[in-house]
JSON list of C-alpha atoms in Angstrom, two decimals:
[
{"chain": "A", "resi": 1, "resn": "MET", "atom": "CA", "xyz": [3.41, 38.12, -40.47]},
{"chain": "A", "resi": 2, "resn": "ASP", "atom": "CA", "xyz": [1.38, 37.95, -37.32]},
{"chain": "A", "resi": 3, "resn": "SER", "atom": "CA", "xyz": [3.67, 36.35, -34.80]},
{"chain": "A", "resi": 4, "resn": "SER", "atom": "CA", "xyz": [1.36, 36.86, -31.73]},
{"chain": "A", "resi": 5, "resn": "ILE", "atom": "CA", "xyz": [0.39, 33.65, -29.65]},
{"chain": "A", "resi": 6, "resn": "ASN", "atom": "CA", "xyz": [-3.50, 33.00, -28.75]},
{"chain": "A", "resi": 7, "resn": "PRO", "atom": "CA", "xyz": [-3.60, 32.77, -25.23]},
{"chain": "A", "resi": 8, "resn": "GLU", "atom": "CA", "xyz": [-6.09, 29.69, -25.39]},
{"chain": "A", "resi": 9, "resn": "GLU", "atom": "CA", "xyz": [-3.42, 27.85, -27.61]},
{"chain": "A", "resi": 10, "resn": "LEU", "atom": "CA", "xyz": [-0.64, 28.47, -24.96]},
{"chain": "A", "resi": 11, "resn": "HIS", "atom": "CA", "xyz": [-3.02, 27.29, -22.21]},
{"chain": "A", "resi": 12, "resn": "HIS", "atom": "CA", "xyz": [-3.80, 24.00, -24.14]},
{"chain": "A", "resi": 13, "resn": "VAL", "atom": "CA", "xyz": [-0.01, 23.46, -24.69]},
{"chain": "A", "resi": 14, "resn": "SER", "atom": "CA", "xyz": [0.57, 24.17, -21.40]},
{"chain": "A", "resi": 15, "resn": "HIS", "atom": "CA", "xyz": [-1.98, 21.65, -20.32]},
{"chain": "A", "resi": 16, "resn": "GLU", "atom": "CA", "xyz": [-1.10, 18.95, -22.34]},
{"chain": "A", "resi": 17, "resn": "HIS", "atom": "CA", "xyz": [2.70, 19.22, -21.19]},
{"chain": "A", "resi": 18, "resn": "GLU", "atom": "CA", "xyz": [1.71, 18.99, -17.52]},
{"chain": "A", "resi": 19, "resn": "HIS", "atom": "CA", "xyz": [-0.72, 15.77, -18.61]},
{"chain": "A", "resi": 20, "resn": "ASP", "atom": "CA", "xyz": [2.54, 14.20, -20.26]},
{"chain": "A", "resi": 21, "resn": "GLU", "atom": "CA", "xyz": [4.73, 14.74, -16.98]},
{"chain": "A", "resi": 22, "resn": "GLU", "atom": "CA", "xyz": [2.20, 13.32, -14.97]},
{"chain": "A", "resi": 23, "resn": "GLY", "atom": "CA", "xyz": [1.98, 10.25, -17.03]},
{"chain": "A", "resi": 24, "resn": "ASN", "atom": "CA", "xyz": [5.51, 9.82, -17.28]},
{"chain": "A", "resi": 25, "resn": "LYS", "atom": "CA", "xyz": [5.75, 10.00, -13.54]},
{"chain": "A", "resi": 26, "resn": "MET", "atom": "CA", "xyz": [3.06, 7.40, -13.16]},
{"chain": "A", "resi": 27, "resn": "PHE", "atom": "CA", "xyz": [4.77, 5.16, -15.62]},
{"chain": "A", "resi": 28, "resn": "GLY", "atom": "CA", "xyz": [7.96, 5.43, -13.35]},
{"chain": "A", "resi": 29, "resn": "PHE", "atom": "CA", "xyz": [5.96, 4.67, -10.13]},
{"chain": "A", "resi": 30, "resn": "ILE", "atom": "CA", "xyz": [4.44, 1.61, -11.72]},
{"chain": "A", "resi": 31, "resn": "VAL", "atom": "CA", "xyz": [8.05, 0.66, -13.01]},
{"chain": "A", "resi": 32, "resn": "PHE", "atom": "CA", "xyz": [8.91, 0.77, -9.00]},
{"chain": "A", "resi": 33, "resn": "LEU", "atom": "CA", "xyz": [6.03, -1.06, -7.71]},
{"chain": "A", "resi": 34, "resn": "LEU", "atom": "CA", "xyz": [6.83, -3.59, -10.40]},
{"chain": "A", "resi": 35, "resn": "SER", "atom": "CA", "xyz": [10.49, -3.96, -8.77]},
{"chain": "A", "resi": 36, "resn": "GLU", "atom": "CA", "xyz": [8.99, -4.15, -5.38]},
{"chain": "A", "resi": 37, "resn": "SER", "atom": "CA", "xyz": [6.91, -7.24, -6.90]},
{"chain": "A", "resi": 38, "resn": "VAL", "atom": "CA", "xyz": [10.03, -8.87, -7.86]},
{"chain": "A", "resi": 39, "resn": "ILE", "atom": "CA", "xyz": [11.43, -8.51, -4.38]},
{"chain": "A", "resi": 40, "resn": "PHE", "atom": "CA", "xyz": [8.45, -9.88, -2.70]},
{"chain": "A", "resi": 41, "resn": "LEU", "atom": "CA", "xyz": [7.97, -12.86, -5.21]},
{"chain": "A", "resi": 42, "resn": "SER", "atom": "CA", "xyz": [11.51, -13.85, -4.70]},
{"chain": "A", "resi": 43, "resn": "PHE", "atom": "CA", "xyz": [10.59, -14.21, -0.78]},
{"chain": "A", "resi": 44, "resn": "PHE", "atom": "CA", "xyz": [7.31, -15.89, -1.48]},
{"chain": "A", "resi": 45, "resn": "ALA", "atom": "CA", "xyz": [9.31, -18.33, -3.69]},
{"chain": "A", "resi": 46, "resn": "GLY", "atom": "CA", "xyz": [11.61, -19.01, -1.12]},
{"chain": "A", "resi": 47, "resn": "TYR", "atom": "CA", "xyz": [8.85, -19.18, 1.55]},
{"chain": "A", "resi": 48, "resn": "ILE", "atom": "CA", "xyz": [7.28, -22.16, -0.49]},
{"chain": "A", "resi": 49, "resn": "ILE", "atom": "CA", "xyz": [10.43, -23.90, -1.20]},
{"chain": "A", "resi": 50, "resn": "TYR", "atom": "CA", "xyz": [11.57, -23.69, 2.10]},
{"chain": "A", "resi": 51, "resn": "LYS", "atom": "CA", "xyz": [8.11, -24.95, 3.42]},
{"chain": "A", "resi": 52, "resn": "THR", "atom": "CA", "xyz": [7.92, -27.92, 1.24]},
{"chain": "A", "resi": 53, "resn": "THR", "atom": "CA", "xyz": [11.26, -29.17, 1.91]},
{"chain": "A", "resi": 54, "resn": "THR", "atom": "CA", "xyz": [11.92, -28.61, 5.25]},
{"chain": "A", "resi": 55, "resn": "VAL", "atom": "CA", "xyz": [11.00, -31.51, 7.69]},
{"chain": "A", "resi": 56, "resn": "ASN", "atom": "CA", "xyz": [10.56, -29.63, 11.08]},
{"chain": "A", "resi": 57, "resn": "TRP", "atom": "CA", "xyz": [8.67, -26.46, 9.82]},
{"chain": "A", "resi": 58, "resn": "LEU", "atom": "CA", "xyz": [7.29, -24.99, 12.80]},
{"chain": "A", "resi": 59, "resn": "PRO", "atom": "CA", "xyz": [9.36, -24.20, 15.62]},
{"chain": "A", "resi": 60, "resn": "ALA", "atom": "CA", "xyz": [9.59, -26.63, 18.66]},
{"chain": "A", "resi": 61, "resn": "GLY", "atom": "CA", "xyz": [6.40, -26.54, 20.75]},
{"chain": "A", "resi": 62, "resn": "VAL", "atom": "CA", "xyz": [4.36, -24.64, 18.23]},
{"chain": "A", "resi": 63, "resn": "SER", "atom": "CA", "xyz": [1.70, -26.17, 16.50]},
{"chain": "A", "resi": 64, "resn": "GLY", "atom": "CA", "xyz": [0.03, -23.42, 14.24]},
{"chain": "A", "resi": 65, "resn": "LEU", "atom": "CA", "xyz": [-0.75, -19.91, 13.87]},
{"chain": "A", "resi": 66, "resn": "GLU", "atom": "CA", "xyz": [-3.88, -18.18, 15.53]},
{"chain": "A", "resi": 67, "resn": "VAL", "atom": "CA", "xyz": [-5.76, -17.30, 12.69]},
{"chain": "A", "resi": 68, "resn": "THR", "atom": "CA", "xyz": [-8.83, -15.07, 14.15]},
{"chain": "A", "resi": 69, "resn": "ALA", "atom": "CA", "xyz": [-7.04, -11.61, 14.72]},
{"chain": "A", "resi": 70, "resn": "PRO", "atom": "CA", "xyz": [-5.22, -11.97, 11.85]},
{"chain": "A", "resi": 71, "resn": "THR", "atom": "CA", "xyz": [-8.09, -12.64, 9.72]},
{"chain": "A", "resi": 72, "resn": "ILE", "atom": "CA", "xyz": [-9.95, -9.31, 11.34]},
{"chain": "A", "resi": 73, "resn": "ASN", "atom": "CA", "xyz": [-6.72, -7.39, 10.37]},
{"chain": "A", "resi": 74, "resn": "THR", "atom": "CA", "xyz": [-6.71, -8.76, 6.92]},
{"chain": "A", "resi": 75, "resn": "ILE", "atom": "CA", "xyz": [-10.40, -7.64, 6.60]},
{"chain": "A", "resi": 76, "resn": "ILE", "atom": "CA", "xyz": [-9.74, -4.26, 7.93]},
{"chain": "A", "resi": 77, "resn": "LEU", "atom": "CA", "xyz": [-6.60, -3.73, 5.56]},
{"chain": "A", "resi": 78, "resn": "VAL", "atom": "CA", "xyz": [-8.26, -5.20, 2.65]},
{"chain": "A", "resi": 79, "resn": "SER", "atom": "CA", "xyz": [-11.49, -2.59, 3.37]},
{"chain": "A", "resi": 80, "resn": "SER", "atom": "CA", "xyz": [-9.14, 0.19, 3.62]},
{"chain": "A", "resi": 81, "resn": "SER", "atom": "CA", "xyz": [-8.70, -0.08, -0.52]},
{"chain": "A", "resi": 82, "resn": "PHE", "atom": "CA", "xyz": [-12.04, 0.93, -1.01]},
{"chain": "A", "resi": 83, "resn": "VAL", "atom": "CA", "xyz": [-12.14, 3.66, 1.47]},
{"chain": "A", "resi": 84, "resn": "ILE", "atom": "CA", "xyz": [-9.20, 5.27, -0.58]},
{"chain": "A", "resi": 85, "resn": "TYR", "atom": "CA", "xyz": [-10.83, 4.80, -3.37]},
{"chain": "A", "resi": 86, "resn": "PHE", "atom": "CA", "xyz": [-13.79, 7.09, -2.20]},
{"chain": "A", "resi": 87, "resn": "ALA", "atom": "CA", "xyz": [-11.32, 9.42, -1.03]},
{"chain": "A", "resi": 88, "resn": "GLU", "atom": "CA", "xyz": [-9.91, 9.70, -4.78]},
{"chain": "A", "resi": 89, "resn": "ARG", "atom": "CA", "xyz": [-13.33, 10.17, -6.23]},
{"chain": "A", "resi": 90, "resn": "CYS", "atom": "CA", "xyz": [-14.16, 12.99, -3.91]},
{"chain": "A", "resi": 91, "resn": "LEU", "atom": "CA", "xyz": [-10.80, 14.54, -4.90]},
{"chain": "A", "resi": 92, "resn": "GLN", "atom": "CA", "xyz": [-11.95, 14.23, -8.54]},
{"chain": "A", "resi": 93, "resn": "ARG", "atom": "CA", "xyz": [-15.05, 15.96, -7.64]},
{"chain": "A", "resi": 94, "resn": "ASP", "atom": "CA", "xyz": [-13.41, 18.65, -5.74]},
{"chain": "A", "resi": 95, "resn": "ASN", "atom": "CA", "xyz": [-14.70, 17.56, -2.50]},
{"chain": "A", "resi": 96, "resn": "LEU", "atom": "CA", "xyz": [-12.01, 18.33, -0.45]},
{"chain": "A", "resi": 97, "resn": "GLN", "atom": "CA", "xyz": [-13.75, 17.54, 2.68]},
{"chain": "A", "resi": 98, "resn": "GLY", "atom": "CA", "xyz": [-14.87, 13.99, 1.72]},
{"chain": "A", "resi": 99, "resn": "PHE", "atom": "CA", "xyz": [-11.25, 13.85, 0.47]},
{"chain": "A", "resi": 100, "resn": "ARG", "atom": "CA", "xyz": [-9.95, 14.21, 3.79]},
{"chain": "A", "resi": 101, "resn": "LEU", "atom": "CA", "xyz": [-12.53, 12.44, 5.90]},
{"chain": "A", "resi": 102, "resn": "PHE", "atom": "CA", "xyz": [-11.89, 8.98, 3.77]},
{"chain": "A", "resi": 103, "resn": "LEU", "atom": "CA", "xyz": [-8.17, 9.76, 3.87]},
{"chain": "A", "resi": 104, "resn": "LEU", "atom": "CA", "xyz": [-8.44, 10.09, 7.73]},
{"chain": "A", "resi": 105, "resn": "ALA", "atom": "CA", "xyz": [-10.19, 6.43, 8.05]},
{"chain": "A", "resi": 106, "resn": "THR", "atom": "CA", "xyz": [-7.89, 4.87, 5.61]},
{"chain": "A", "resi": 107, "resn": "ILE", "atom": "CA", "xyz": [-4.98, 6.30, 8.02]},
{"chain": "A", "resi": 108, "resn": "ALA", "atom": "CA", "xyz": [-7.00, 4.79, 10.62]},
{"chain": "A", "resi": 109, "resn": "MET", "atom": "CA", "xyz": [-7.43, 1.48, 9.38]},
{"chain": "A", "resi": 110, "resn": "GLY", "atom": "CA", "xyz": [-3.87, 0.94, 8.20]},
{"chain": "A", "resi": 111, "resn": "SER", "atom": "CA", "xyz": [-2.50, 2.10, 11.89]},
{"chain": "A", "resi": 112, "resn": "TYR", "atom": "CA", "xyz": [-5.26, -0.34, 13.29]},
{"chain": "A", "resi": 113, "resn": "PHE", "atom": "CA", "xyz": [-3.26, -3.08, 11.11]},
{"chain": "A", "resi": 114, "resn": "LEU", "atom": "CA", "xyz": [0.22, -2.26, 12.34]},
{"chain": "A", "resi": 115, "resn": "TYR", "atom": "CA", "xyz": [-1.15, -2.19, 16.18]},
{"chain": "A", "resi": 116, "resn": "GLY", "atom": "CA", "xyz": [-2.77, -5.44, 15.63]},
{"chain": "A", "resi": 117, "resn": "GLN", "atom": "CA", "xyz": [0.51, -6.83, 13.80]},
{"chain": "A", "resi": 118, "resn": "ALA", "atom": "CA", "xyz": [2.36, -5.47, 17.03]},
{"chain": "A", "resi": 119, "resn": "VAL", "atom": "CA", "xyz": [0.16, -7.30, 19.46]},
{"chain": "A", "resi": 120, "resn": "GLU", "atom": "CA", "xyz": [0.23, -10.66, 17.43]},
{"chain": "A", "resi": 121, "resn": "TRP", "atom": "CA", "xyz": [4.16, -10.36, 17.36]},
{"chain": "A", "resi": 122, "resn": "SER", "atom": "CA", "xyz": [4.04, -9.88, 21.44]},
{"chain": "A", "resi": 123, "resn": "GLU", "atom": "CA", "xyz": [2.04, -12.95, 21.97]},
{"chain": "A", "resi": 124, "resn": "LEU", "atom": "CA", "xyz": [4.00, -15.14, 19.65]},
{"chain": "A", "resi": 125, "resn": "GLU", "atom": "CA", "xyz": [5.81, -18.13, 21.42]},
{"chain": "A", "resi": 126, "resn": "PHE", "atom": "CA", "xyz": [8.92, -17.80, 18.96]},
{"chain": "A", "resi": 127, "resn": "GLY", "atom": "CA", "xyz": [11.30, -15.40, 17.65]},
{"chain": "A", "resi": 128, "resn": "PHE", "atom": "CA", "xyz": [13.14, -14.34, 14.63]},
{"chain": "A", "resi": 129, "resn": "THR", "atom": "CA", "xyz": [16.22, -16.98, 15.13]},
{"chain": "A", "resi": 130, "resn": "SER", "atom": "CA", "xyz": [13.44, -19.55, 15.89]},
{"chain": "A", "resi": 131, "resn": "GLY", "atom": "CA", "xyz": [14.29, -21.90, 12.96]},
{"chain": "A", "resi": 132, "resn": "THR", "atom": "CA", "xyz": [13.44, -21.07, 9.32]},
{"chain": "A", "resi": 133, "resn": "PHE", "atom": "CA", "xyz": [9.98, -20.37, 9.84]},
{"chain": "A", "resi": 134, "resn": "GLY", "atom": "CA", "xyz": [10.59, -17.88, 12.62]},
{"chain": "A", "resi": 135, "resn": "GLY", "atom": "CA", "xyz": [12.82, -16.24, 10.30]},
{"chain": "A", "resi": 136, "resn": "MET", "atom": "CA", "xyz": [10.68, -16.18, 7.22]},
{"chain": "A", "resi": 137, "resn": "PHE", "atom": "CA", "xyz": [7.62, -15.11, 9.27]},
{"chain": "A", "resi": 138, "resn": "TYR", "atom": "CA", "xyz": [9.01, -11.94, 10.72]},
{"chain": "A", "resi": 139, "resn": "LEU", "atom": "CA", "xyz": [11.10, -11.26, 7.66]},
{"chain": "A", "resi": 140, "resn": "LEU", "atom": "CA", "xyz": [7.93, -11.23, 5.27]},
{"chain": "A", "resi": 141, "resn": "THR", "atom": "CA", "xyz": [5.43, -9.82, 7.60]},
{"chain": "A", "resi": 142, "resn": "GLY", "atom": "CA", "xyz": [7.93, -7.03, 8.76]},
{"chain": "A", "resi": 143, "resn": "PHE", "atom": "CA", "xyz": [8.71, -5.97, 5.27]},
{"chain": "A", "resi": 144, "resn": "HIS", "atom": "CA", "xyz": [5.41, -5.82, 4.57]},
{"chain": "A", "resi": 145, "resn": "GLY", "atom": "CA", "xyz": [4.53, -3.98, 8.01]},
{"chain": "A", "resi": 146, "resn": "LEU", "atom": "CA", "xyz": [7.33, -1.29, 6.45]},
{"chain": "A", "resi": 147, "resn": "HIS", "atom": "CA", "xyz": [5.42, -0.86, 3.50]},
{"chain": "A", "resi": 148, "resn": "VAL", "atom": "CA", "xyz": [2.03, -0.19, 5.21]},
{"chain": "A", "resi": 149, "resn": "LEU", "atom": "CA", "xyz": [4.17, 2.09, 7.64]},
{"chain": "A", "resi": 150, "resn": "THR", "atom": "CA", "xyz": [5.24, 3.74, 4.57]},
{"chain": "A", "resi": 151, "resn": "GLY", "atom": "CA", "xyz": [1.68, 4.03, 2.96]},
{"chain": "A", "resi": 152, "resn": "ILE", "atom": "CA", "xyz": [0.50, 5.98, 6.04]},
{"chain": "A", "resi": 153, "resn": "LEU", "atom": "CA", "xyz": [3.28, 8.20, 5.95]},
{"chain": "A", "resi": 154, "resn": "LEU", "atom": "CA", "xyz": [2.56, 9.10, 2.24]},
{"chain": "A", "resi": 155, "resn": "GLN", "atom": "CA", "xyz": [-1.12, 9.62, 3.01]},
{"chain": "A", "resi": 156, "resn": "LEU", "atom": "CA", "xyz": [-0.30, 12.10, 5.87]},
{"chain": "A", "resi": 157, "resn": "MET", "atom": "CA", "xyz": [1.97, 13.80, 3.48]},
{"chain": "A", "resi": 158, "resn": "ILE", "atom": "CA", "xyz": [-1.31, 14.28, 1.08]},
{"chain": "A", "resi": 159, "resn": "LEU", "atom": "CA", "xyz": [-3.66, 14.85, 3.65]},
{"chain": "A", "resi": 160, "resn": "ILE", "atom": "CA", "xyz": [-1.41, 17.64, 5.02]},
{"chain": "A", "resi": 161, "resn": "ARG", "atom": "CA", "xyz": [-1.12, 19.19, 1.25]},
{"chain": "A", "resi": 162, "resn": "SER", "atom": "CA", "xyz": [-4.76, 19.28, 0.78]},
{"chain": "A", "resi": 163, "resn": "PHE", "atom": "CA", "xyz": [-4.53, 22.29, 3.12]},
{"chain": "A", "resi": 164, "resn": "ILE", "atom": "CA", "xyz": [-2.48, 24.12, 0.41]},
{"chain": "A", "resi": 165, "resn": "PRO", "atom": "CA", "xyz": [-4.64, 26.34, -1.36]},
{"chain": "A", "resi": 166, "resn": "GLY", "atom": "CA", "xyz": [-4.57, 25.51, -5.01]},
{"chain": "A", "resi": 167, "resn": "ASN", "atom": "CA", "xyz": [-2.24, 22.43, -4.23]},
{"chain": "A", "resi": 168, "resn": "TYR", "atom": "CA", "xyz": [-4.59, 20.02, -6.76]},
{"chain": "A", "resi": 169, "resn": "ASP", "atom": "CA", "xyz": [-5.02, 22.45, -9.27]},
{"chain": "A", "resi": 170, "resn": "THR", "atom": "CA", "xyz": [-2.16, 21.10, -11.72]},
{"chain": "A", "resi": 171, "resn": "GLY", "atom": "CA", "xyz": [-2.99, 17.21, -11.12]},
{"chain": "A", "resi": 172, "resn": "HIS", "atom": "CA", "xyz": [-3.43, 14.52, -8.30]},
{"chain": "A", "resi": 173, "resn": "PHE", "atom": "CA", "xyz": [-0.29, 12.64, -8.98]},
{"chain": "A", "resi": 174, "resn": "GLY", "atom": "CA", "xyz": [0.52, 12.35, -5.30]},
{"chain": "A", "resi": 175, "resn": "VAL", "atom": "CA", "xyz": [-3.00, 11.03, -4.60]},
{"chain": "A", "resi": 176, "resn": "ASN", "atom": "CA", "xyz": [-3.24, 8.67, -7.45]},
{"chain": "A", "resi": 177, "resn": "SER", "atom": "CA", "xyz": [0.33, 7.12, -6.91]},
{"chain": "A", "resi": 178, "resn": "THR", "atom": "CA", "xyz": [-0.24, 6.73, -3.00]},
{"chain": "A", "resi": 179, "resn": "SER", "atom": "CA", "xyz": [-3.54, 4.92, -3.64]},
{"chain": "A", "resi": 180, "resn": "LEU", "atom": "CA", "xyz": [-2.07, 2.97, -6.25]},
{"chain": "A", "resi": 181, "resn": "PHE", "atom": "CA", "xyz": [0.82, 2.15, -3.51]},
{"chain": "A", "resi": 182, "resn": "TRP", "atom": "CA", "xyz": [-2.01, 1.26, -1.18]},
{"chain": "A", "resi": 183, "resn": "HIS", "atom": "CA", "xyz": [-3.78, -1.01, -3.24]},
{"chain": "A", "resi": 184, "resn": "PHE", "atom": "CA", "xyz": [-0.33, -2.68, -4.08]},
{"chain": "A", "resi": 185, "resn": "VAL", "atom": "CA", "xyz": [0.51, -3.14, -0.19]},
{"chain": "A", "resi": 186, "resn": "ASP", "atom": "CA", "xyz": [-3.39, -4.73, 0.07]},
{"chain": "A", "resi": 187, "resn": "VAL", "atom": "CA", "xyz": [-2.56, -7.20, -2.49]},
{"chain": "A", "resi": 188, "resn": "ILE", "atom": "CA", "xyz": [0.62, -8.24, -1.27]},
{"chain": "A", "resi": 189, "resn": "TRP", "atom": "CA", "xyz": [-0.88, -8.92, 2.15]},
{"chain": "A", "resi": 190, "resn": "ILE", "atom": "CA", "xyz": [-3.64, -11.03, 0.68]},
{"chain": "A", "resi": 191, "resn": "ILE", "atom": "CA", "xyz": [-0.96, -13.27, -0.65]},
{"chain": "A", "resi": 192, "resn": "LEU", "atom": "CA", "xyz": [1.19, -13.14, 2.56]},
{"chain": "A", "resi": 193, "resn": "PHE", "atom": "CA", "xyz": [-2.18, -14.27, 4.51]},
{"chain": "A", "resi": 194, "resn": "LEU", "atom": "CA", "xyz": [-2.77, -17.09, 2.51]},
{"chain": "A", "resi": 195, "resn": "LEU", "atom": "CA", "xyz": [0.89, -18.54, 2.37]},
{"chain": "A", "resi": 196, "resn": "ILE", "atom": "CA", "xyz": [1.41, -17.81, 6.29]},
{"chain": "A", "resi": 197, "resn": "TYR", "atom": "CA", "xyz": [-2.03, -18.31, 7.82]},
{"chain": "A", "resi": 198, "resn": "VAL", "atom": "CA", "xyz": [-4.12, -20.35, 5.74]},
{"chain": "A", "resi": 199, "resn": "TRP", "atom": "CA", "xyz": [-1.58, -22.85, 4.21]},
{"chain": "A", "resi": 200, "resn": "GLN", "atom": "CA", "xyz": [-0.66, -24.18, 7.79]}
]
């Protein structure tokens, strides 16, 4: 009986194992994002309930929020989802240079969003303790800002790893999951923008 192993069959089995492992990791990451969604949805529900049942919703002396700068920040953040998508496409085509450039652009856009949010916070006439609206505003935008910062750090990590020879030979889970996380952050912000800035 010939017990020798065909190298091609061994490679095929190994490739299938790696594919299954990456698929399992992505499934776990999607479950994580769903759990994050539940947290945000509970915040959204709380915001809506408080806004529709509180008589003096806005803090004293505050007539509303300035919308122009947050709108610009929103456009930049949402546009960055398309930019990181192009980064993924470049990596799929083994274009590491393009991947790095698009990733750097995404990092820059996310950083600008955080900068814009910090400037907005510094110019607001109310604080975290300024009534229900003040607490909800800083909780929602701050919690989302923490997710943006996390996304930027993840992107910096995969950018650095792109300089390791052969790093992406076994799959792109790190890049794909980071990109998915970034899309999630952008969708959450769109909902926040509509709730906080448009629905005043």
